[in-house]
CSV table of C-alpha atoms in Angstrom, one decimal:
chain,number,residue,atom,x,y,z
A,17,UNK,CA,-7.1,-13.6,-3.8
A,18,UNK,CA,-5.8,-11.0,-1.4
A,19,UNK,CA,-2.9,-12.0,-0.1
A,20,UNK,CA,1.4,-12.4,-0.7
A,21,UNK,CA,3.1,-9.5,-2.1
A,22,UNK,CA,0.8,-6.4,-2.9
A,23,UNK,CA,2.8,-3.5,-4.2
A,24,UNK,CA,2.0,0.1,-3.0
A,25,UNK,CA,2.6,1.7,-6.1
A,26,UNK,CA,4.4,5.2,-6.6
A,27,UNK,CA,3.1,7.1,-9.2
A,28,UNK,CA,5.4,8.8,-11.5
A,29,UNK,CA,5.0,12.2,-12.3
A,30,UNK,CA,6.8,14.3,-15.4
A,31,UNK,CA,7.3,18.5,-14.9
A,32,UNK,CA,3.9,18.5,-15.7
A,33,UNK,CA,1.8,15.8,-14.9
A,34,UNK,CA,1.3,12.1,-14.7
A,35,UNK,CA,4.0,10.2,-16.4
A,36,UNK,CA,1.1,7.2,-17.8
A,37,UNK,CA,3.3,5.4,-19.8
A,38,UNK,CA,6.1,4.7,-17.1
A,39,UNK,CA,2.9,3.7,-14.8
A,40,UNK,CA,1.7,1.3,-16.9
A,41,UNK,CA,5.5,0.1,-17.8
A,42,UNK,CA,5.7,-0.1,-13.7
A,43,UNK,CA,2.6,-2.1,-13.3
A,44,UNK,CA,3.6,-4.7,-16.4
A,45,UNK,CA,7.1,-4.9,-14.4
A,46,UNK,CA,5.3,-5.9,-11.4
A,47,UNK,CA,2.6,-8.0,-12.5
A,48,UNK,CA,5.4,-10.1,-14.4
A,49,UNK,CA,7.7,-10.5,-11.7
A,50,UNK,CA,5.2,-12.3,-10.1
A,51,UNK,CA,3.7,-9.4,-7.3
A,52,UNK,CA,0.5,-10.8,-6.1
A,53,UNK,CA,-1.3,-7.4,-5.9
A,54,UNK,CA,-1.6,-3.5,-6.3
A,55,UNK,CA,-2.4,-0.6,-4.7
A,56,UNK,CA,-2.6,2.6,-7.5
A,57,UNK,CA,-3.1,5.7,-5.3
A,58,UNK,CA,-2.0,5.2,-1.8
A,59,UNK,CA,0.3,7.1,0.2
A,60,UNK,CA,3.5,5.8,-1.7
A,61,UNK,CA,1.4,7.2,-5.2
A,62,UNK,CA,1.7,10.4,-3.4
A,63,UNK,CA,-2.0,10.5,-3.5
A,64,UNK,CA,-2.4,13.8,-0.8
A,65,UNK,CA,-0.9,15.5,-4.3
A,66,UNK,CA,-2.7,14.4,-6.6
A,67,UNK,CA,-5.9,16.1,-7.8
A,68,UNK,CA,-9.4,14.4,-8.2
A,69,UNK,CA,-9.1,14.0,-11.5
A,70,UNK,CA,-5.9,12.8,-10.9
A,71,UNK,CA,-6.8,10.3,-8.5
A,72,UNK,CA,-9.2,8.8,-10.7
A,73,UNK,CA,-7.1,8.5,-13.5
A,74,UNK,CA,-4.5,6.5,-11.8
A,75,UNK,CA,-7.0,3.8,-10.9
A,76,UNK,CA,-8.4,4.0,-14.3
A,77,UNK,CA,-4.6,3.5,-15.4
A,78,UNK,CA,-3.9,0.5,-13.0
A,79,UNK,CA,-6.9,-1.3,-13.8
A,80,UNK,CA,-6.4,-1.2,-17.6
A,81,UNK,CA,-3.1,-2.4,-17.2
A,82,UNK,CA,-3.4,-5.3,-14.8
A,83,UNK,CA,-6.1,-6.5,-16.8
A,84,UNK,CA,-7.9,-9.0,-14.3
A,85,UNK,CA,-4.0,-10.7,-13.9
A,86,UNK,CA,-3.8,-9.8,-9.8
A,87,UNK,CA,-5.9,-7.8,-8.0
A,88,UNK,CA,-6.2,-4.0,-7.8
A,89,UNK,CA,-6.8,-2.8,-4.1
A,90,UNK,CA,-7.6,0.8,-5.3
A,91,UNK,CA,-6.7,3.9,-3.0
A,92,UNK,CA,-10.1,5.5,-1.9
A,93,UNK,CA,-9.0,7.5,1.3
A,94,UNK,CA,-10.0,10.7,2.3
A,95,UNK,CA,-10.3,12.9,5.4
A,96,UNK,CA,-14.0,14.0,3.7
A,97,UNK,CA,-16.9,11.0,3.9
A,98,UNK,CA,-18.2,12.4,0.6
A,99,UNK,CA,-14.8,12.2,-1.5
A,100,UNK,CA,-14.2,8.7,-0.2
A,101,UNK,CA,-17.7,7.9,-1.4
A,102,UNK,CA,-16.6,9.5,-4.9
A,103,UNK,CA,-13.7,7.7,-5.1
A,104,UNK,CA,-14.6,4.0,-4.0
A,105,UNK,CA,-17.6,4.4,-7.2
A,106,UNK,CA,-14.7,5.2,-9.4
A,107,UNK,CA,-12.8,2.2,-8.4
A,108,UNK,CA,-15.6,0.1,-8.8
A,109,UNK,CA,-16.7,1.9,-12.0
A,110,UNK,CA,-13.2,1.0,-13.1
A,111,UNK,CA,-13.1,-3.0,-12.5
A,112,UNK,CA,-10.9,-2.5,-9.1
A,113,UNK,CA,-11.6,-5.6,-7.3
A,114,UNK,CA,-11.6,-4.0,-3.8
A,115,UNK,CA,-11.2,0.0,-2.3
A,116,UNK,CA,-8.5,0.3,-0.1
A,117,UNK,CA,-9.9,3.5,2.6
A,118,UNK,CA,-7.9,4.9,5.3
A,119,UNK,CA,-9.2,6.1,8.4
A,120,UNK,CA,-10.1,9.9,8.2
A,121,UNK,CA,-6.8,11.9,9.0
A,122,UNK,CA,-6.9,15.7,10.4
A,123,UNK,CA,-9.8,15.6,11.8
A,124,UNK,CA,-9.5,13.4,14.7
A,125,UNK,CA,-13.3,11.6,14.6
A,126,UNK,CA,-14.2,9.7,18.0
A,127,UNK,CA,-13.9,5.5,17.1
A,128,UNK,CA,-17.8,6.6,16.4
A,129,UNK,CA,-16.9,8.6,13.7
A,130,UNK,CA,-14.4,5.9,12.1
A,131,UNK,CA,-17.0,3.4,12.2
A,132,UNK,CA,-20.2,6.1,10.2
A,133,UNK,CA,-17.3,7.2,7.9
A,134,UNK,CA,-16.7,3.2,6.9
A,135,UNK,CA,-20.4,2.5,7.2
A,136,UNK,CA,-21.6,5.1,4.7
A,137,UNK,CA,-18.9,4.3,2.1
A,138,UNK,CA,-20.1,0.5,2.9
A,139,UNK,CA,-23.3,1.7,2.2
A,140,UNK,CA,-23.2,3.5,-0.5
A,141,UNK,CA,-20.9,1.7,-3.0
A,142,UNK,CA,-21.1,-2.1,-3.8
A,143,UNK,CA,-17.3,-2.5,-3.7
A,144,UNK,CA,-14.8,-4.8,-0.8
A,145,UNK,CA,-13.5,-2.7,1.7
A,146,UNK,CA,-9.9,-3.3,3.2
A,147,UNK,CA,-9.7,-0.6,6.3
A,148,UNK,CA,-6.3,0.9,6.5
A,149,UNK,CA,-5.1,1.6,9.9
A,150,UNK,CA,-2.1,4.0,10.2
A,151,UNK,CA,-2.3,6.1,13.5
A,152,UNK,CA,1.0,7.8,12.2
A,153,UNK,CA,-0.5,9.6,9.8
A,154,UNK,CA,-3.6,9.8,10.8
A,155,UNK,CA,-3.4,10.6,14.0
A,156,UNK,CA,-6.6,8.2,15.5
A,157,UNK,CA,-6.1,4.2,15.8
A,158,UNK,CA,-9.0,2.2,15.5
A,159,UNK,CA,-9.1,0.4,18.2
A,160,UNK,CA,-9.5,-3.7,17.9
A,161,UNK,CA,-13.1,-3.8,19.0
A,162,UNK,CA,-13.9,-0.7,16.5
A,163,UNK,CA,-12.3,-3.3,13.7
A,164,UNK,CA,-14.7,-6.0,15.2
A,165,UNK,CA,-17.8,-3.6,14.2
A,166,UNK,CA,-16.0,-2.8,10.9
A,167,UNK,CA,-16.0,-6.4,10.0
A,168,UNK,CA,-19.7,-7.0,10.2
A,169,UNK,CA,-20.3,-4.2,7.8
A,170,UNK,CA,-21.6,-5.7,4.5
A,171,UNK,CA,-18.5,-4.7,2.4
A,172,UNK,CA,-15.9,-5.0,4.7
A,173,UNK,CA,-13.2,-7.5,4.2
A,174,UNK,CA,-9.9,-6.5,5.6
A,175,UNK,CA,-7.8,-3.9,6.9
A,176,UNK,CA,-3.8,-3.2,6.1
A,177,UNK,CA,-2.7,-2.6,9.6
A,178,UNK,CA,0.5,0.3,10.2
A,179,UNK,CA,0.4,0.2,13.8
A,180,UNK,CA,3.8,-2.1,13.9
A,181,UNK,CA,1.9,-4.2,17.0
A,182,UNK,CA,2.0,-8.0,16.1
A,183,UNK,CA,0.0,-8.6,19.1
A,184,UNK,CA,-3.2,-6.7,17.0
A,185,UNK,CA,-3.4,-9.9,15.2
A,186,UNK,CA,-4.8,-11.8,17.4
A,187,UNK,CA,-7.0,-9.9,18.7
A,188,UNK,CA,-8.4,-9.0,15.4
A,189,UNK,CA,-8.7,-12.9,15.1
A,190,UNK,CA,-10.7,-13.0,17.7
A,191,UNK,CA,-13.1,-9.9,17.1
A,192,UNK,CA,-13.5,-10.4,13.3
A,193,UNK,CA,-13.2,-13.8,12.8
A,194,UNK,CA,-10.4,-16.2,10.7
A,195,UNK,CA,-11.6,-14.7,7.1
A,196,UNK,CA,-11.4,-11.3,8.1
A,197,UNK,CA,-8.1,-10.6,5.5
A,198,UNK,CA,-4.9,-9.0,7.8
A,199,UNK,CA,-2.4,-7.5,5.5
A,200,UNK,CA,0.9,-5.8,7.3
A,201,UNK,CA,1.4,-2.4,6.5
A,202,UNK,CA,5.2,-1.8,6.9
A,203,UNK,CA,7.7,-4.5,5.1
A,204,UNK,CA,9.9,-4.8,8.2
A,205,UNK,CA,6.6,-6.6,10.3
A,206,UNK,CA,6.1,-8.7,6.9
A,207,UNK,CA,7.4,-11.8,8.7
A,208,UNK,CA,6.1,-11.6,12.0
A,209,UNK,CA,2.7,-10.3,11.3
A,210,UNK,CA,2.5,-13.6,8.6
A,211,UNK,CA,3.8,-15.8,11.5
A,212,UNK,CA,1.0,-14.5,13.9
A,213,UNK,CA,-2.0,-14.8,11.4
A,214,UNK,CA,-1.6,-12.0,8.4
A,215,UNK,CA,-1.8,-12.9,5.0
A,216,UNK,CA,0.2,-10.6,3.1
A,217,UNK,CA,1.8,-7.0,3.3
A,218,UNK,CA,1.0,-4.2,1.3
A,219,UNK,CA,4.8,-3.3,0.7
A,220,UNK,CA,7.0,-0.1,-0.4
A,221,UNK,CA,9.8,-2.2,-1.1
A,222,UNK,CA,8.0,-4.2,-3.8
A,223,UNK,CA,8.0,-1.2,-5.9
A,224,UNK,CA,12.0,-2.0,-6.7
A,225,UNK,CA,12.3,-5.5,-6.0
A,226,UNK,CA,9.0,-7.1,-7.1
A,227,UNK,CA,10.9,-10.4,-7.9
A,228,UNK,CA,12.5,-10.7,-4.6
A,229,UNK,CA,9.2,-9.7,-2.2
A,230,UNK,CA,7.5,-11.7,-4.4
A,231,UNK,CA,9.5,-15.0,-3.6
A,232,UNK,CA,9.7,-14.1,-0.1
A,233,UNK,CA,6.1,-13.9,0.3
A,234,UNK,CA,6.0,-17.1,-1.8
A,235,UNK,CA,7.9,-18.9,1.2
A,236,UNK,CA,5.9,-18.0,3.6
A,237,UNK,CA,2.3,-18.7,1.8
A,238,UNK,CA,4.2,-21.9,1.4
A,239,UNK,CA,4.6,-22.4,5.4
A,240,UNK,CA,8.9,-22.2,4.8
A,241,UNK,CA,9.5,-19.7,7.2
A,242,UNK,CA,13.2,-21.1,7.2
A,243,UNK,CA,13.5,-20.1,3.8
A,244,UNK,CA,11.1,-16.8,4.4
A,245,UNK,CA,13.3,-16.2,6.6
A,246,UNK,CA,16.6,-16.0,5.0
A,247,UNK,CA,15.2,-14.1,2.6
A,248,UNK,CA,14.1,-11.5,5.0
A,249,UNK,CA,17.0,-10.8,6.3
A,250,UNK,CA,18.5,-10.1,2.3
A,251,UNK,CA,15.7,-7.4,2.5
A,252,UNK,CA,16.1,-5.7,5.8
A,253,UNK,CA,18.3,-3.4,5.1
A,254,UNK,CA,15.7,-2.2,1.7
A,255,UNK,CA,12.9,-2.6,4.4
A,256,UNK,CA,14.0,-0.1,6.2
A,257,UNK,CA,16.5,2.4,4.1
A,258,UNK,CA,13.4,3.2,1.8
A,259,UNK,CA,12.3,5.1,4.5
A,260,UNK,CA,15.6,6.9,5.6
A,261,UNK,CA,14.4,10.4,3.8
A,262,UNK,CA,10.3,10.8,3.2
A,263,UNK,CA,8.9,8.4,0.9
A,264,UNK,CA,8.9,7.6,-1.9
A,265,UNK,CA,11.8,9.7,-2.2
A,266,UNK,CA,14.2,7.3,-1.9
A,267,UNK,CA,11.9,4.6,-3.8
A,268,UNK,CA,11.9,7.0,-7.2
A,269,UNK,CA,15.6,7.4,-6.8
A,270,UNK,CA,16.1,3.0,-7.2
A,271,UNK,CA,13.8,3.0,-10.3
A,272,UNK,CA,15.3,6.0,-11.7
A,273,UNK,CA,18.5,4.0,-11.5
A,274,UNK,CA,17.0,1.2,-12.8
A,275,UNK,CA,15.7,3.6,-15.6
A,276,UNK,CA,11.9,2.8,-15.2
A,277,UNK,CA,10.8,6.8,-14.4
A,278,UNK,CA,12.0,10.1,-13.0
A,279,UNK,CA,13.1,10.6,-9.5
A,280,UNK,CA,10.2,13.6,-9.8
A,281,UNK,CA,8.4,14.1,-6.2
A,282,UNK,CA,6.2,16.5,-5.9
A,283,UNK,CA,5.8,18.9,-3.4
A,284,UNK,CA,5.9,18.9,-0.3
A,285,UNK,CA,7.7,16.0,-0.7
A,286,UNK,CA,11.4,16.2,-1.9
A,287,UNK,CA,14.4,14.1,-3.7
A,288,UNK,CA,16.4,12.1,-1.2
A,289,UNK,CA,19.5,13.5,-0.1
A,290,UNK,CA,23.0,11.9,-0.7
A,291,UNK,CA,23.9,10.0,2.4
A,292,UNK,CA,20.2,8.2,1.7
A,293,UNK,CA,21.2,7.9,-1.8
A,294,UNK,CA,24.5,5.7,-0.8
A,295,UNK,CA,22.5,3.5,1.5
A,296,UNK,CA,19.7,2.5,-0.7
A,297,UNK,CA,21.7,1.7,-3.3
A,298,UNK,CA,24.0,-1.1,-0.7
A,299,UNK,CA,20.3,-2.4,0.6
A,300,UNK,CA,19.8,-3.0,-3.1
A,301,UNK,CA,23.2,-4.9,-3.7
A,302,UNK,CA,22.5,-7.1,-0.4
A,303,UNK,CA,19.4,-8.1,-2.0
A,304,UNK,CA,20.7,-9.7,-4.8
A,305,UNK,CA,20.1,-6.7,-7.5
A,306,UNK,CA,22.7,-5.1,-9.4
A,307,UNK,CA,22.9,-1.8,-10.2
């Protein structure tokens, strides 16, 4: 059931805490313009600011409000063994049908390291696994032949890959076998990571076009990659402007204008500036949404 269109969901926030309703409003949106999947409490849900209990709330939230309709691939990541442990029980506590853990950032771990982080959390909680691979944030890559050990761990099932190389694919094939789930981390590889074996793409740009990443994940699950492609090339520009200030600046600033939440980032994240501002709103016109 992993697979198409799964939305990295922002979080919005009020002056003083979570704003649940427009969270819930956000996930309904999604779910019923047909996204395939969602992610409450990754990095686009701002989840380096949110607080523990925080955190957990948000999946709680997500869960509730999907209600078994898609899946919910719920953020678990942290730089601390322990607190990823914490936070993969609370997702499976909560109904989440998978934890999605990124590799420990900061501390720079040997691929040694990577591999006892996922193995404990594998251990420890009876939940799938999908291994998030993001060198740009995290600083370390795990390597394709640390991914091949990752995949025979019990609860391992996938990873989101970040790394923008297509040719990972393949390889990853090879080490962990044709099951092993391969979702695309960044919406501009969507197309080229599907063509060379991925399944999906854990998207940004989902969070304020669900309909239109939706149907272009559509075509390509149905093996149109004419039409997949086409549609593409209506999203570039969003795949890409979305990320011309820090997101999910310039993400908050569409659905504010679309009057589904606050463009309220919190620190040390900031509002997009203008000249981002003017640019995300034209990617949105060239996809077919008016404003």
């Amino acid at each position: 059931m992993v697979k198409g269109s799964i939305t990295a969901l922002v979080t919005p926030f009020t002056k003083d805490g979570l704003d649940e309703q427009a969270f819930q409003d956000h996930v309904e949106w999604q779910i019923a313009s047909g996204t395939h999947g969602l992610v409450p409490c990754g990095t686009t849900g701002e989840s380096a600011t949110l607080t523990h209990e925080e955190h957990k709330r948000v999946i709680r939230l997500c869960v509730e409000a999907a209600a078994g309709r898609v899946p919910v691939i719920a953020g678990a990541g942290s730089n601390e063994t322990r607190v990823s442990i914490e936070y993969a029980q609370v997702a499976k506590d909560c109904g989440a049908d998978a934890a999605l853990v990124v590799a420990p950032y900061y501390n720079k771990p040997s691929q040694e390291g990577i591999f006892q982080h996922f193995k404990a959390i594998s251990d420890s909680v009876d939940i799938p696994i999908v291994v998030y691979n993001i060198p740009g944030r995290s600083v370390v890559d795990i390597t394709n032949e640390t991914m091949g050990r990752l995949a025979q761990l019990k609860h391992v099932i996938g990873c989101k890959d970040a790394t923008g190389d297509i040719g990972r694919v393949q390889g990853l094939t090879d080490r962990c076998g044709a099951d092993f789930i391969q979702l695309s981390g960044d919406d501009p590889t969507a197309l080229a990571h599907f063509v060379h074996g991925g399944c999906g793409t854990i998207s940004v740009g989902s969070n304020v076009a669900p309909k239109q990443y939706a149907d272009f994940h559509n075509a390509m699950l149905a093996g149109d990659f004419v039409l997949a492609r086409e549609l593409n090339a209506t999203l570039d520009r969003l795949h890409k402007d979305l990320f011309l200030d820090p997101s999910p600046g310039p993400a908050k600033y569409v659905l504010t204008l679309l009057g589904r939440m606050t463009e309220h980032v919190r620190l040390p994240m900031t509002p997009c500036g203008e000249e981002t501002k003017a640019k995300v709103r034209s990617a949105m016109i060239r996809a077919g949404i008016d404003l």
